[in-house]
Every structure is written in structure tokens, then in C-alpha cells.
Amino acid sequence: MRKTFAFLLATLLLIPCAHATDEAMAIRDVLAAQQAAWNRGDLDSFVRPYKDAPDTTFIGSTIRQGYARILESYKKHYATKEQMGTLTYSDIDVRLLPCPDGQSHYAAVTGRFHLDRTAHGAAPKDDGVFSLLWEKTADGWKIVLDHSS
């Protein structure tokens, strides 16, 4: 009886962990697709993981709110493939934020980015860090706050 109870308890405790691992992997997959989009020069696909909402926020040298403004800014500052260069993400840490219902509807993600660029006037290498707040929506995990520096 004790062995059965211990097995049942262990199984129930592992279910949330498996769910958390799946959710973290889903976010990592979105980041991998975003990196690939950048590296092929596709800004529309790169920005697609941002939530299409007026309060989605990007914080860099300025604060931009709204999906359309964020996309417009990327297109202005990275108008050519040479200006974009090659993007690499590293040291990604995904932390699912607990909710009262036991599900994770939000996640905090931190990491590093590295850009190798050849465009005239652009720094040949650009390194920085980012923190992202993600929300799980009907369309999957979406970035609602991006602070990159």
C-alpha cells in the first residue's frame, strides 16, 4: 500500500514538471524560429512572436509600445540584411510564473544576444542582454514586454 501511494504521489508531482518542461521548450522553439527569421532577413517573421496588442512594450534606448510601432522601428533601424547581420541567442533561462490555477500563463525569459554585422556605420559586433515577459495566448506564447540592452 505504501509503495502504491508513494508511486502515485511521485507521478502526480512529476506531471507539473513535465508540463513546465513542455512549456519552456515551446518558448525556446519560438526563440529559435525568431533567431532563424532574423538571420534570413525576415523582420516580419522575427517580430511575429510579439503579441499584436497596443500595450506590447519594447524597451531599448527608448520605449516603444504597440506591435506596429515595434515592427516599424525594427524596419527603420535594420533596413538591410547587412544592417541586421547574424543573430545568436545564448544563456537562455526560461522561468514559468506560477498562477493560482496551477497553470503557467506567463513566463520570464532572460538571455544574451550577439550580432555580427558588416554594414557601414554599424558596429561590427553588438552584444547585449534581454529580459522578456511572455504570455500564453490562444495563438501560443507571445512576448508582451521586451527589455533589451
XYZ file of N, CA and C in Angstrom:
447
model
N 0.817 -1.185 0.000
C 0.000 0.000 0.000
C 0.863 1.252 0.000
N 1.914 1.267 0.833
C 2.797 2.428 0.891
C 3.514 2.634 -0.441
N 3.929 1.536 -1.080
C 4.623 1.653 -2.363
C 3.689 2.230 -3.422
N 2.446 1.786 -3.403
C 1.470 2.293 -4.366
C 1.221 3.776 -4.127
N 1.069 4.170 -2.874
C 0.848 5.575 -2.547
C 2.059 6.419 -2.937
N 3.253 5.938 -2.635
C 4.472 6.670 -2.980
C 4.597 6.829 -4.493
N 4.278 5.766 -5.243
C 4.338 5.837 -6.702
C 3.320 6.848 -7.231
N 2.092 6.805 -6.704
C 1.047 7.729 -7.126
C 1.435 9.168 -6.816
N 1.960 9.409 -5.618
C 2.383 10.748 -5.236
C 3.508 11.243 -6.147
N 4.489 10.413 -6.409
C 5.598 10.793 -7.292
C 5.098 11.098 -8.699
N 4.169 10.310 -9.186
C 3.600 10.541 -10.516
C 2.875 11.880 -10.565
N 2.073 12.170 -9.556
C 1.346 13.437 -9.517
C 2.288 14.628 -9.411
N 3.372 14.480 -8.688
C 4.337 15.568 -8.558
C 5.114 15.802 -9.852
N 5.291 14.776 -10.649
C 6.039 14.921 -11.897
C 5.210 15.522 -13.020
N 3.905 15.428 -12.948
C 3.059 15.968 -14.015
C 3.291 17.469 -14.203
N 3.282 18.290 -13.141
C 3.555 19.707 -13.359
C 4.952 19.945 -13.933
N 5.937 19.140 -13.528
C 7.290 19.306 -14.044
C 7.336 19.017 -15.535
N 6.638 17.970 -15.959
C 6.601 17.644 -17.387
C 5.919 18.765 -18.146
N 4.842 19.298 -17.598
C 4.131 20.412 -18.223
C 5.054 21.627 -18.326
N 5.779 21.919 -17.244
C 6.688 23.063 -17.243
C 7.791 22.884 -18.271
N 8.312 21.683 -18.393
C 9.356 21.412 -19.385
C 8.822 21.617 -20.789
N 7.611 21.143 -21.055
C 6.997 21.329 -22.373
C 6.784 22.810 -22.679
N 6.323 23.566 -21.705
C 6.072 24.996 -21.913
C 7.385 25.741 -22.144
N 8.408 25.427 -21.361
C 9.717 26.070 -21.545
C 10.285 25.732 -22.923
N 10.115 24.499 -23.360
C 10.604 24.098 -24.681
C 9.835 24.823 -25.778
N 8.552 25.035 -25.586
C 7.764 25.764 -26.585
C 8.300 27.185 -26.744
N 8.649 27.833 -25.646
C 9.217 29.183 -25.704
C 10.588 29.145 -26.374
N 11.409 28.171 -26.025
C 12.731 28.045 -26.670
C 12.590 27.821 -28.176
N 11.574 27.066 -28.580
C 11.333 26.841 -30.009
C 10.965 28.146 -30.720
N 10.153 28.973 -30.064
C 9.794 30.266 -30.652
C 11.038 31.133 -30.799
N 11.899 31.139 -29.781
C 13.141 31.917 -29.862
C 14.050 31.410 -30.981
N 14.118 30.103 -31.162
C 14.935 29.536 -32.246
C 14.392 29.957 -33.608
N 13.063 29.940 -33.754
C 12.452 30.375 -35.010
C 12.665 31.871 -35.224
N 12.619 32.627 -34.154
C 12.844 34.069 -34.248
C 14.287 34.351 -34.685
N 15.239 33.658 -34.111
C 16.647 33.809 -34.497
C 16.841 33.455 -35.975
N 16.227 32.375 -36.420
C 16.339 31.946 -37.822
C 15.724 33.002 -38.752
N 14.595 33.585 -38.357
C 13.954 34.622 -39.171
C 14.878 35.828 -39.309
N 15.484 36.237 -38.222
C 16.426 37.362 -38.269
C 17.567 37.054 -39.236
N 18.112 35.875 -39.117
C 19.294 35.518 -39.903
C 18.997 35.363 -41.396
N 17.746 35.217 -41.759
C 17.410 35.206 -43.189
C 16.859 36.560 -43.644
N 16.878 37.550 -42.734
C 16.465 38.902 -43.084
C 14.969 39.126 -43.092
N 14.212 38.313 -42.389
C 12.744 38.353 -42.392
C 12.235 39.007 -41.099
N 12.156 40.338 -41.106
C 11.732 41.051 -39.900
C 10.276 40.796 -39.533
N 9.408 40.615 -40.533
C 8.004 40.334 -40.227
C 7.879 39.057 -39.390
N 8.611 38.019 -39.774
C 8.568 36.765 -39.008
C 9.297 36.910 -37.680
N 10.363 37.713 -37.645
C 11.096 37.934 -36.399
C 10.191 38.568 -35.346
N 9.351 39.515 -35.755
C 8.504 40.242 -34.810
C 7.218 39.470 -34.484
N 6.872 38.481 -35.281
C 5.627 37.735 -35.070
C 5.466 37.182 -33.644
N 6.524 36.793 -32.920
C 6.320 36.316 -31.550
C 5.863 37.387 -30.556
N 5.937 38.666 -30.951
C 5.413 39.716 -30.081
C 3.880 39.684 -30.151
N 3.234 39.924 -29.023
C 1.769 39.955 -29.000
C 1.301 41.172 -29.789
N 0.373 40.955 -30.694
C -0.172 42.035 -31.516
C -1.208 42.791 -30.690
N -0.688 43.711 -29.867
C -1.544 44.476 -28.959
C -0.935 45.869 -28.764
N -1.770 46.861 -28.482
C -1.250 48.225 -28.317
C -0.368 48.404 -27.084
N -0.481 47.508 -26.097
C 0.326 47.660 -24.893
C 1.568 46.770 -24.878
N 1.832 46.024 -25.931
C 3.084 45.270 -26.026
C 4.211 46.301 -26.035
N 5.236 46.073 -25.227
C 6.256 47.093 -24.999
C 7.654 46.574 -25.290
N 8.435 47.415 -25.989
C 9.861 47.164 -26.215
C 10.637 48.292 -25.553
N 11.595 47.931 -24.704
C 12.445 48.920 -24.045
C 13.874 48.673 -24.493
N 14.451 49.672 -25.128
C 15.856 49.646 -25.550
C 16.421 51.001 -25.204
N 16.858 51.744 -26.212
C 17.303 53.120 -25.959
C 16.102 54.035 -25.741
N 14.923 53.598 -26.198
C 13.659 54.300 -25.958
C 12.596 53.256 -25.619
N 11.420 53.731 -25.296
C 10.300 52.836 -25.012
C 9.324 52.930 -26.172
N 8.996 51.773 -26.742
C 8.030 51.722 -27.835
C 6.877 50.823 -27.404
N 5.665 51.297 -27.647
C 4.500 50.487 -27.318
C 3.691 50.220 -28.568
N 3.178 49.005 -28.636
C 2.338 48.597 -29.749
C 3.109 47.786 -30.767
N 2.491 46.712 -31.192
C 3.106 45.799 -32.162
C 3.561 46.534 -33.416
N 2.688 47.375 -33.970
C 3.006 48.079 -35.223
C 4.209 48.999 -35.044
N 4.295 49.713 -33.931
C 5.437 50.610 -33.683
C 6.727 49.828 -33.498
N 6.646 48.676 -32.864
C 7.838 47.853 -32.670
C 8.340 47.355 -34.022
N 7.436 46.847 -34.852
C 7.820 46.376 -36.187
C 8.387 47.524 -37.022
N 7.738 48.676 -36.986
C 8.205 49.848 -37.737
C 9.624 50.245 -37.314
N 9.881 50.209 -36.025
C 11.211 50.566 -35.524
C 12.276 49.578 -36.006
N 11.959 48.293 -35.939
C 12.907 47.290 -36.445
C 13.198 47.536 -37.925
N 12.153 47.811 -38.704
C 12.343 48.024 -40.146
C 13.149 49.293 -40.426
N 13.009 50.288 -39.579
C 13.766 51.534 -39.752
C 15.243 51.333 -39.416
N 15.523 50.666 -38.320
C 16.899 50.524 -37.850
C 17.658 49.353 -38.481
N 16.934 48.421 -39.057
C 17.558 47.249 -39.691
C 16.954 47.075 -41.085
N 17.204 48.069 -41.943
C 16.577 48.113 -43.266
C 17.174 47.114 -44.253
N 18.392 46.667 -44.007
C 19.042 45.734 -44.930
C 19.585 44.532 -44.176
N 19.849 43.478 -44.910
C 20.428 42.267 -44.314
C 21.794 42.580 -43.696
N 22.547 43.489 -44.317
C 23.862 43.855 -43.790
C 23.736 44.557 -42.437
N 22.715 45.397 -42.299
C 22.485 46.056 -41.014
C 22.035 45.059 -39.950
N 21.317 44.035 -40.385
C 20.832 43.026 -39.447
C 21.962 42.112 -38.996
N 22.771 41.666 -39.939
C 23.846 40.752 -39.596
C 23.326 39.382 -39.199
N 24.101 38.707 -38.386
C 23.764 37.364 -37.910
C 23.527 37.416 -36.410
N 22.386 36.923 -35.985
C 21.973 36.938 -34.575
C 22.200 35.575 -33.937
N 22.727 35.615 -32.726
C 22.862 34.400 -31.918
C 22.336 34.690 -30.517
N 21.436 33.835 -30.038
C 20.987 33.897 -28.648
C 21.797 32.892 -27.832
N 22.043 33.219 -26.565
C 22.725 32.273 -25.673
C 22.262 32.510 -24.232
N 22.658 31.593 -23.380
C 22.368 31.678 -21.937
C 20.886 31.931 -21.650
N 20.034 31.269 -22.406
C 18.590 31.465 -22.252
C 18.102 30.730 -20.999
N 17.372 31.469 -20.174
C 16.780 30.910 -18.955
C 15.284 31.192 -18.995
N 14.485 30.139 -18.968
C 13.023 30.263 -19.011
C 12.476 29.936 -17.634
N 11.733 30.875 -17.066
C 11.110 30.666 -15.751
C 9.607 30.852 -15.883
N 8.890 29.774 -15.732
C 7.428 29.852 -15.777
C 6.941 30.443 -14.465
N 6.014 31.373 -14.559
C 5.500 32.038 -13.371
C 4.229 31.346 -12.921
N 4.175 30.933 -11.662
C 3.012 30.177 -11.186
C 1.760 31.043 -11.117
N 0.645 30.407 -11.384
C -0.667 31.058 -11.284
C -1.518 30.273 -10.295
N -2.533 30.913 -9.734
C -3.390 30.223 -8.760
C -4.049 28.958 -9.308
N -4.291 28.906 -10.622
C -4.967 27.731 -11.183
C -4.004 26.569 -11.445
N -2.728 26.771 -11.109
C -1.757 25.699 -11.291
C -1.135 25.657 -12.677
N -1.646 26.442 -13.596
C -1.098 26.517 -14.946
C -0.144 27.712 -15.029
N 0.680 27.703 -16.035
C 1.587 28.829 -16.258
C 1.070 29.628 -17.445
N 0.641 30.846 -17.171
C 0.143 31.720 -18.226
C 1.162 32.784 -18.600
N 2.221 32.901 -17.779
C 3.274 33.874 -18.019
C 4.628 33.220 -17.771
N 5.635 33.771 -18.447
C 7.000 33.283 -18.254
C 7.957 34.460 -18.352
N 8.998 34.416 -17.556
C 10.086 35.392 -17.632
C 11.264 34.678 -18.286
N 11.835 35.319 -19.298
C 12.946 34.717 -20.037
C 14.087 35.724 -20.077
N 15.275 35.267 -19.724
C 16.464 36.111 -19.823
C 17.488 35.418 -20.707
N 18.377 36.225 -21.256
C 19.428 35.656 -22.084
C 20.343 36.728 -22.630
N 21.201 36.297 -23.532
C 22.151 37.186 -24.201
C 21.910 37.122 -25.696
N 22.236 38.234 -26.374
C 22.214 38.232 -27.831
C 23.570 38.708 -28.339
N 23.907 38.254 -29.527
C 25.148 38.668 -30.191
C 24.833 38.881 -31.669
N 25.240 40.035 -32.195
C 25.078 40.338 -33.611
C 26.447 40.508 -34.261
N 26.666 39.817 -35.356
C 27.820 40.057 -36.221
C 27.282 40.788 -37.433
N 27.824 42.005 -37.697
C 27.319 42.802 -38.818
C 28.467 43.355 -39.650
N 28.143 43.645 -40.926
C 29.140 44.182 -41.848
C 28.734 45.518 -42.434
N 27.560 46.019 -42.106
C 27.061 47.260 -42.715
C 27.916 48.449 -42.311
N 28.123 49.364 -43.259
C 28.858 50.588 -42.981
C 28.105 51.391 -41.919
N 28.821 51.830 -40.911
C 28.206 52.632 -39.863
C 27.646 51.817 -38.715
N 27.531 50.526 -38.901
C 27.029 49.683 -37.815
C 28.212 49.075 -37.075
N 28.069 48.957 -35.780
C 29.128 48.294 -35.018
C 29.259 46.871 -35.543
N 30.489 46.405 -35.812
C 30.634 45.066 -36.381
C 30.130 43.964 -35.453
N 30.191 44.223 -34.171
C 29.671 43.254 -33.209
C 28.830 44.014 -32.198
N 27.745 43.422 -31.832
C 26.835 44.049 -30.885
C 26.391 42.966 -29.919
N 26.760 43.128 -28.672
C 26.402 42.157 -27.644
C 25.495 42.824 -26.622
N 24.598 42.057 -26.065
C 23.737 42.601 -25.037
C 22.967 41.515 -24.321
N 22.104 41.965 -23.442
C 21.262 41.060 -22.659
C 19.806 41.444 -22.879
N 18.929 40.511 -22.585
C 17.496 40.790 -22.714
C 16.729 40.109 -21.601
N 15.592 40.707 -21.289
C 14.613 40.047 -20.421
C 13.268 40.210 -21.109
N 12.543 39.122 -21.175
C 11.265 39.080 -21.881
C 10.186 38.566 -20.941
N 9.028 39.183 -21.000
C 7.853 38.661 -20.320
C 6.955 38.083 -21.404
N 6.630 36.815 -21.273
C 5.804 36.100 -22.242
C 4.435 35.821 -21.633
N 3.425 35.812 -22.493
C 2.063 35.456 -22.096
C 1.597 34.301 -22.981
N 0.986 33.301 -22.369
C 0.425 32.207 -23.156
C -0.951 32.632 -23.642
N -1.108 32.699 -24.963
C -2.357 33.151 -25.578
C -2.959 32.010 -26.391
N -4.104 32.260 -26.974
C -4.731 31.262 -27.852
C -3.840 30.988 -29.068
N -2.972 31.945 -29.418
C -2.047 31.784 -30.548
C -0.684 31.272 -30.113
N -0.561 30.811 -28.878
C 0.721 30.324 -28.369
C 1.396 31.376 -27.498
N 2.653 31.122 -27.169
C 3.415 32.025 -26.318
C 3.776 33.286 -27.091
N 3.515 34.454 -26.491
C 3.764 35.749 -27.131
C 4.527 36.663 -26.165
N 5.438 37.457 -26.717
C 6.198 38.433 -25.933
C 5.303 39.652 -25.686
N 5.163 40.055 -24.425
C 4.390 41.249 -24.106
C 5.294 42.381 -23.598
N 6.505 42.036 -23.170
C 7.464 43.039 -22.712
C 8.867 42.554 -23.051
N 9.623 43.412 -23.748
C 10.992 43.100 -24.149
C 11.875 44.236 -23.679
N 12.833 43.930 -22.818
C 13.826 44.915 -22.385
C 15.183 44.390 -22.830
N 15.709 45.022 -23.874
C 16.989 44.601 -24.453
C 17.984 45.750 -24.354
N 19.183 45.424 -23.892
C 20.225 46.453 -23.810
C 21.593 45.842 -24.037
